[in-house]
């Protein structure tokens, strides 16, 4: 398989290494100091894998709308409007999008969907996530994904960080540590 990579940070480099070790080819890399646009990749490719930055989204969506190239989007830090655009594009084009591809997190997300309604009257909900100092979005896409699993109908207020003195309401506290 021939792959175009968007983003060449820690994860992009790891994906490249795994692809090459698996006998796949990297057709080109769009990232700072490399190519600026998917249209600059001169050799054909089968799929795009994106571990980049939300600022690349317009370029990526424009490309797949023109070419219908399948894409795996693993970038986090999108605004709600950007996520809505990804979901809308996914109705017409082959897009796989999630904030975390870990099997454990996927299972945990499903468990949270089931257990939150059972425990909501007996427990406070707090999400505390910790990442290395190179993680740029806070809270992480994974933390936001887990909060969304517990709060699909937005019945809880989402409180980011906590300070001061006040009684808890129906809320989910979200905290990011770097």
PDB file of N, CA and C in Angstrom, residues 6-74:
ATOM      1  N   UNK A   6       0.216  13.057   6.583  1.00  0.00           N
ATOM      2  CA  UNK A   6       0.076  14.473   6.905  1.00  0.00           C
ATOM      3  C   UNK A   6       0.448  14.601   8.379  1.00  0.00           C
ATOM      4  N   UNK A   7       1.508  15.336   8.646  1.00  0.00           N
ATOM      5  CA  UNK A   7       2.027  15.469  10.002  1.00  0.00           C
ATOM      6  C   UNK A   7       3.234  14.572  10.189  1.00  0.00           C
ATOM      7  N   UNK A   8       4.308  15.142  10.709  1.00  0.00           N
ATOM      8  CA  UNK A   8       5.525  14.365  10.897  1.00  0.00           C
ATOM      9  C   UNK A   8       6.129  14.636  12.274  1.00  0.00           C
ATOM     10  N   UNK A   9       5.230  14.703  13.257  1.00  0.00           N
ATOM     11  CA  UNK A   9       5.680  14.791  14.641  1.00  0.00           C
ATOM     12  C   UNK A   9       5.990  13.394  15.153  1.00  0.00           C
ATOM     13  N   UNK A  10       5.890  13.205  16.441  1.00  0.00           N
ATOM     14  CA  UNK A  10       6.196  11.907  17.045  1.00  0.00           C
ATOM     15  C   UNK A  10       5.361  10.783  16.442  1.00  0.00           C
ATOM     16  N   UNK A  11       4.046  10.993  16.341  1.00  0.00           N
ATOM     17  CA  UNK A  11       3.182   9.936  15.815  1.00  0.00           C
ATOM     18  C   UNK A  11       3.391   9.735  14.315  1.00  0.00           C
ATOM     19  N   UNK A  12       3.544  10.805  13.556  1.00  0.00           N
ATOM     20  CA  UNK A  12       3.779  10.675  12.122  1.00  0.00           C
ATOM     21  C   UNK A  12       5.041   9.882  11.831  1.00  0.00           C
ATOM     22  N   UNK A  13       6.084  10.149  12.607  1.00  0.00           N
ATOM     23  CA  UNK A  13       7.344   9.411  12.425  1.00  0.00           C
ATOM     24  C   UNK A  13       7.173   7.943  12.795  1.00  0.00           C
ATOM     25  N   UNK A  14       6.419   7.677  13.855  1.00  0.00           N
ATOM     26  CA  UNK A  14       6.163   6.296  14.264  1.00  0.00           C
ATOM     27  C   UNK A  14       5.342   5.564  13.195  1.00  0.00           C
ATOM     28  N   UNK A  15       4.332   6.226  12.658  1.00  0.00           N
ATOM     29  CA  UNK A  15       3.517   5.618  11.605  1.00  0.00           C
ATOM     30  C   UNK A  15       4.387   5.305  10.390  1.00  0.00           C
ATOM     31  N   UNK A  16       5.246   6.247   9.999  1.00  0.00           N
ATOM     32  CA  UNK A  16       6.135   5.995   8.864  1.00  0.00           C
ATOM     33  C   UNK A  16       6.998   4.768   9.121  1.00  0.00           C
ATOM     34  N   UNK A  17       7.575   4.680  10.296  1.00  0.00           N
ATOM     35  CA  UNK A  17       8.448   3.557  10.642  1.00  0.00           C
ATOM     36  C   UNK A  17       7.680   2.232  10.558  1.00  0.00           C
ATOM     37  N   UNK A  18       6.463   2.201  11.092  1.00  0.00           N
ATOM     38  CA  UNK A  18       5.648   0.981  11.068  1.00  0.00           C
ATOM     39  C   UNK A  18       5.235   0.623   9.645  1.00  0.00           C
ATOM     40  N   UNK A  19       4.889   1.626   8.850  1.00  0.00           N
ATOM     41  CA  UNK A  19       4.515   1.373   7.458  1.00  0.00           C
ATOM     42  C   UNK A  19       5.681   0.736   6.701  1.00  0.00           C
ATOM     43  N   UNK A  20       6.847   1.343   6.810  1.00  0.00           N
ATOM     44  CA  UNK A  20       8.015   0.838   6.094  1.00  0.00           C
ATOM     45  C   UNK A  20       8.393  -0.566   6.568  1.00  0.00           C
ATOM     46  N   UNK A  21       8.312  -0.799   7.877  1.00  0.00           N
ATOM     47  CA  UNK A  21       8.628  -2.120   8.422  1.00  0.00           C
ATOM     48  C   UNK A  21       7.630  -3.176   7.931  1.00  0.00           C
ATOM     49  N   UNK A  22       6.409  -2.737   7.631  1.00  0.00           N
ATOM     50  CA  UNK A  22       5.379  -3.645   7.142  1.00  0.00           C
ATOM     51  C   UNK A  22       5.373  -3.814   5.634  1.00  0.00           C
ATOM     52  N   UNK A  23       6.362  -3.235   4.964  1.00  0.00           N
ATOM     53  CA  UNK A  23       6.464  -3.389   3.527  1.00  0.00           C
ATOM     54  C   UNK A  23       5.640  -2.406   2.712  1.00  0.00           C
ATOM     55  N   UNK A  24       5.120  -1.388   3.350  1.00  0.00           N
ATOM     56  CA  UNK A  24       4.346  -0.365   2.652  1.00  0.00           C
ATOM     57  C   UNK A  24       5.270   0.766   2.212  1.00  0.00           C
ATOM     58  N   UNK A  25       4.745   1.659   1.390  1.00  0.00           N
ATOM     59  CA  UNK A  25       5.527   2.786   0.905  1.00  0.00           C
ATOM     60  C   UNK A  25       4.897   4.101   1.366  1.00  0.00           C
ATOM     61  N   UNK A  26       5.726   5.083   1.606  1.00  0.00           N
ATOM     62  CA  UNK A  26       5.255   6.432   1.913  1.00  0.00           C
ATOM     63  C   UNK A  26       5.464   7.260   0.644  1.00  0.00           C
ATOM     64  N   UNK A  27       4.346   7.679   0.055  1.00  0.00           N
ATOM     65  CA  UNK A  27       4.401   8.423  -1.205  1.00  0.00           C
ATOM     66  C   UNK A  27       4.873   9.856  -1.002  1.00  0.00           C
ATOM     67  N   UNK A  28       4.601  10.412   0.162  1.00  0.00           N
ATOM     68  CA  UNK A  28       5.000  11.781   0.462  1.00  0.00           C
ATOM     69  C   UNK A  28       4.536  12.174   1.840  1.00  0.00           C
ATOM     70  N   UNK A  29       5.144  13.232   2.372  1.00  0.00           N
ATOM     71  CA  UNK A  29       4.816  13.710   3.714  1.00  0.00           C
ATOM     72  C   UNK A  29       4.524  15.202   3.648  1.00  0.00           C
ATOM     73  N   UNK A  30       3.336  15.570   4.115  1.00  0.00           N
ATOM     74  CA  UNK A  30       2.950  16.975   4.216  1.00  0.00           C
ATOM     75  C   UNK A  30       3.155  17.387   5.668  1.00  0.00           C
ATOM     76  N   UNK A  31       4.073  18.314   5.889  1.00  0.00           N
ATOM     77  CA  UNK A  31       4.362  18.767   7.241  1.00  0.00           C
ATOM     78  C   UNK A  31       5.265  19.989   7.150  1.00  0.00           C
ATOM     79  N   UNK A  32       5.486  20.637   8.260  1.00  0.00           N
ATOM     80  CA  UNK A  32       6.359  21.804   8.303  1.00  0.00           C
ATOM     81  C   UNK A  32       7.756  21.398   7.831  1.00  0.00           C
ATOM     82  N   UNK A  33       8.311  22.173   6.905  1.00  0.00           N
ATOM     83  CA  UNK A  33       9.639  21.890   6.389  1.00  0.00           C
ATOM     84  C   UNK A  33       9.672  20.805   5.330  1.00  0.00           C
ATOM     85  N   UNK A  34       8.488  20.274   4.992  1.00  0.00           N
ATOM     86  CA  UNK A  34       8.404  19.241   3.951  1.00  0.00           C
ATOM     87  C   UNK A  34       7.449  19.769   2.882  1.00  0.00           C
ATOM     88  N   UNK A  35       6.545  18.957   2.418  1.00  0.00           N
ATOM     89  CA  UNK A  35       5.553  19.420   1.452  1.00  0.00           C
ATOM     90  C   UNK A  35       4.483  20.238   2.156  1.00  0.00           C
ATOM     91  N   UNK A  36       3.889  21.198   1.439  1.00  0.00           N
ATOM     92  CA  UNK A  36       2.872  22.069   2.021  1.00  0.00           C
ATOM     93  C   UNK A  36       1.451  21.583   1.759  1.00  0.00           C
ATOM     94  N   UNK A  37       1.276  20.696   0.770  1.00  0.00           N
ATOM     95  CA  UNK A  37      -0.064  20.352   0.309  1.00  0.00           C
ATOM     96  C   UNK A  37      -0.051  18.938  -0.267  1.00  0.00           C
ATOM     97  N   UNK A  38      -1.143  18.229  -0.124  1.00  0.00           N
ATOM     98  CA  UNK A  38      -1.246  16.884  -0.697  1.00  0.00           C
ATOM     99  C   UNK A  38      -1.097  16.893  -2.210  1.00  0.00           C
ATOM    100  N   UNK A  39      -1.493  17.984  -2.856  1.00  0.00           N
ATOM    101  CA  UNK A  39      -1.361  18.086  -4.310  1.00  0.00           C
ATOM    102  C   UNK A  39       0.098  18.094  -4.765  1.00  0.00           C
ATOM    103  N   UNK A  40       1.032  18.342  -3.859  1.00  0.00           N
ATOM    104  CA  UNK A  40       2.453  18.351  -4.206  1.00  0.00           C
ATOM    105  C   UNK A  40       3.066  16.953  -4.254  1.00  0.00           C
ATOM    106  N   UNK A  41       2.327  15.954  -3.791  1.00  0.00           N
ATOM    107  CA  UNK A  41       2.825  14.581  -3.859  1.00  0.00           C
ATOM    108  C   UNK A  41       2.650  14.109  -5.298  1.00  0.00           C
ATOM    109  N   UNK A  42       3.759  13.778  -5.936  1.00  0.00           N
ATOM    110  CA  UNK A  42       3.724  13.491  -7.373  1.00  0.00           C
ATOM    111  C   UNK A  42       3.436  12.030  -7.702  1.00  0.00           C
ATOM    112  N   UNK A  43       3.694  11.111  -6.786  1.00  0.00           N
ATOM    113  CA  UNK A  43       3.409   9.706  -7.067  1.00  0.00           C
ATOM    114  C   UNK A  43       2.048   9.322  -6.482  1.00  0.00           C
ATOM    115  N   UNK A  44       1.366   8.351  -7.089  1.00  0.00           N
ATOM    116  CA  UNK A  44       0.030   7.981  -6.606  1.00  0.00           C
ATOM    117  C   UNK A  44       0.079   7.332  -5.221  1.00  0.00           C
ATOM    118  N   UNK A  45      -1.032   7.448  -4.486  1.00  0.00           N
ATOM    119  CA  UNK A  45      -1.127   6.799  -3.179  1.00  0.00           C
ATOM    120  C   UNK A  45      -2.558   6.324  -2.956  1.00  0.00           C
ATOM    121  N   UNK A  46      -2.688   5.353  -2.041  1.00  0.00           N
ATOM    122  CA  UNK A  46      -3.970   4.685  -1.802  1.00  0.00           C
ATOM    123  C   UNK A  46      -4.767   5.289  -0.666  1.00  0.00           C
ATOM    124  N   UNK A  47      -4.093   5.864   0.307  1.00  0.00           N
ATOM    125  CA  UNK A  47      -4.755   6.352   1.513  1.00  0.00           C
ATOM    126  C   UNK A  47      -3.921   7.484   2.118  1.00  0.00           C
ATOM    127  N   UNK A  48      -4.599   8.325   2.880  1.00  0.00           N
ATOM    128  CA  UNK A  48      -3.942   9.396   3.631  1.00  0.00           C
ATOM    129  C   UNK A  48      -4.054   9.044   5.112  1.00  0.00           C
ATOM    130  N   UNK A  49      -2.973   9.207   5.849  1.00  0.00           N
ATOM    131  CA  UNK A  49      -3.012   9.077   7.308  1.00  0.00           C
ATOM    132  C   UNK A  49      -2.601  10.420   7.882  1.00  0.00           C
ATOM    133  N   UNK A  50      -3.467  10.972   8.719  1.00  0.00           N
ATOM    134  CA  UNK A  50      -3.282  12.331   9.233  1.00  0.00           C
ATOM    135  C   UNK A  50      -3.071  12.336  10.745  1.00  0.00           C
ATOM    136  N   UNK A  51      -1.877  12.677  11.161  1.00  0.00           N
ATOM    137  CA  UNK A  51      -1.532  12.948  12.562  1.00  0.00           C
ATOM    138  C   UNK A  51      -0.906  14.335  12.585  1.00  0.00           C
ATOM    139  N   UNK A  52      -1.663  15.356  12.227  1.00  0.00           N
ATOM    140  CA  UNK A  52      -1.059  16.674  12.047  1.00  0.00           C
ATOM    141  C   UNK A  52      -1.605  17.694  13.035  1.00  0.00           C
ATOM    142  N   UNK A  53      -2.189  18.738  12.505  1.00  0.00           N
ATOM    143  CA  UNK A  53      -2.653  19.885  13.274  1.00  0.00           C
ATOM    144  C   UNK A  53      -3.972  20.345  12.654  1.00  0.00           C
ATOM    145  N   UNK A  54      -4.896  20.868  13.453  1.00  0.00           N
ATOM    146  CA  UNK A  54      -6.185  21.317  12.895  1.00  0.00           C
ATOM    147  C   UNK A  54      -6.061  22.312  11.741  1.00  0.00           C
ATOM    148  N   UNK A  55      -4.958  23.030  11.662  1.00  0.00           N
ATOM    149  CA  UNK A  55      -4.793  24.013  10.589  1.00  0.00           C
ATOM    150  C   UNK A  55      -4.693  23.364   9.202  1.00  0.00           C
ATOM    151  N   UNK A  56      -4.444  22.063   9.137  1.00  0.00           N
ATOM    152  CA  UNK A  56      -4.355  21.357   7.862  1.00  0.00           C
ATOM    153  C   UNK A  56      -5.720  20.877   7.354  1.00  0.00           C
ATOM    154  N   UNK A  57      -6.757  21.001   8.161  1.00  0.00           N
ATOM    155  CA  UNK A  57      -8.037  20.383   7.816  1.00  0.00           C
ATOM    156  C   UNK A  57      -8.620  20.880   6.496  1.00  0.00           C
ATOM    157  N   UNK A  58      -8.608  22.174   6.244  1.00  0.00           N
ATOM    158  CA  UNK A  58      -9.171  22.686   4.984  1.00  0.00           C
ATOM    159  C   UNK A  58      -8.461  22.064   3.790  1.00  0.00           C
ATOM    160  N   UNK A  59      -7.147  22.027   3.813  1.00  0.00           N
ATOM    161  CA  UNK A  59      -6.383  21.452   2.720  1.00  0.00           C
ATOM    162  C   UNK A  59      -6.745  19.977   2.533  1.00  0.00           C
ATOM    163  N   UNK A  60      -6.843  19.242   3.639  1.00  0.00           N
ATOM    164  CA  UNK A  60      -7.152  17.808   3.575  1.00  0.00           C
ATOM    165  C   UNK A  60      -8.548  17.585   3.007  1.00  0.00           C
ATOM    166  N   UNK A  61      -9.544  18.293   3.536  1.00  0.00           N
ATOM    167  CA  UNK A  61     -10.914  18.090   3.064  1.00  0.00           C
ATOM    168  C   UNK A  61     -11.070  18.509   1.610  1.00  0.00           C
ATOM    169  N   UNK A  62     -10.417  19.588   1.208  1.00  0.00           N
ATOM    170  CA  UNK A  62     -10.466  19.994  -0.203  1.00  0.00           C
ATOM    171  C   UNK A  62      -9.902  18.883  -1.084  1.00  0.00           C
ATOM    172  N   UNK A  63      -8.823  18.285  -0.648  1.00  0.00           N
ATOM    173  CA  UNK A  63      -8.193  17.226  -1.443  1.00  0.00           C
ATOM    174  C   UNK A  63      -9.106  16.005  -1.568  1.00  0.00           C
ATOM    175  N   UNK A  64      -9.649  15.542  -0.447  1.00  0.00           N
ATOM    176  CA  UNK A  64     -10.477  14.330  -0.532  1.00  0.00           C
ATOM    177  C   UNK A  64     -11.794  14.590  -1.249  1.00  0.00           C
ATOM    178  N   UNK A  65     -12.294  15.819  -1.182  1.00  0.00           N
ATOM    179  CA  UNK A  65     -13.511  16.145  -1.931  1.00  0.00           C
ATOM    180  C   UNK A  65     -13.253  16.099  -3.435  1.00  0.00           C
ATOM    181  N   UNK A  66     -12.035  16.419  -3.854  1.00  0.00           N
ATOM    182  CA  UNK A  66     -11.674  16.372  -5.281  1.00  0.00           C
ATOM    183  C   UNK A  66     -11.321  14.960  -5.734  1.00  0.00           C
ATOM    184  N   UNK A  67     -10.731  14.155  -4.844  1.00  0.00           N
ATOM    185  CA  UNK A  67     -10.169  12.863  -5.268  1.00  0.00           C
ATOM    186  C   UNK A  67     -10.872  11.644  -4.682  1.00  0.00           C
ATOM    187  N   UNK A  68     -11.661  11.830  -3.630  1.00  0.00           N
ATOM    188  CA  UNK A  68     -12.329  10.745  -2.907  1.00  0.00           C
ATOM    189  C   UNK A  68     -11.322   9.739  -2.335  1.00  0.00           C
ATOM    190  N   UNK A  69     -10.117  10.205  -2.030  1.00  0.00           N
ATOM    191  CA  UNK A  69      -9.085   9.349  -1.446  1.00  0.00           C
ATOM    192  C   UNK A  69      -9.467   9.008  -0.004  1.00  0.00           C
ATOM    193  N   UNK A  70      -9.406   7.739   0.380  1.00  0.00           N
ATOM    194  CA  UNK A  70      -9.693   7.374   1.778  1.00  0.00           C
ATOM    195  C   UNK A  70      -8.683   8.032   2.725  1.00  0.00           C
ATOM    196  N   UNK A  71      -9.173   8.365   3.911  1.00  0.00           N
ATOM    197  CA  UNK A  71      -8.299   9.011   4.893  1.00  0.00           C
ATOM    198  C   UNK A  71      -8.592   8.495   6.295  1.00  0.00           C
ATOM    199  N   UNK A  72      -7.521   8.390   7.078  1.00  0.00           N
ATOM    200  CA  UNK A  72      -7.606   8.107   8.499  1.00  0.00           C
ATOM    201  C   UNK A  72      -7.177   9.393   9.192  1.00  0.00           C
ATOM    202  N   UNK A  73      -8.100   9.995   9.955  1.00  0.00           N
ATOM    203  CA  UNK A  73      -7.811  11.251  10.650  1.00  0.00           C
ATOM    204  C   UNK A  73      -7.630  10.953  12.139  1.00  0.00           C
ATOM    205  N   UNK A  74      -6.436  11.217  12.640  1.00  0.00           N
ATOM    206  CA  UNK A  74      -6.132  10.981  14.046  1.00  0.00           C
ATOM    207  C   UNK A  74      -5.670  12.259  14.736  1.00  0.00           C
TER     208      UNK A  74
END
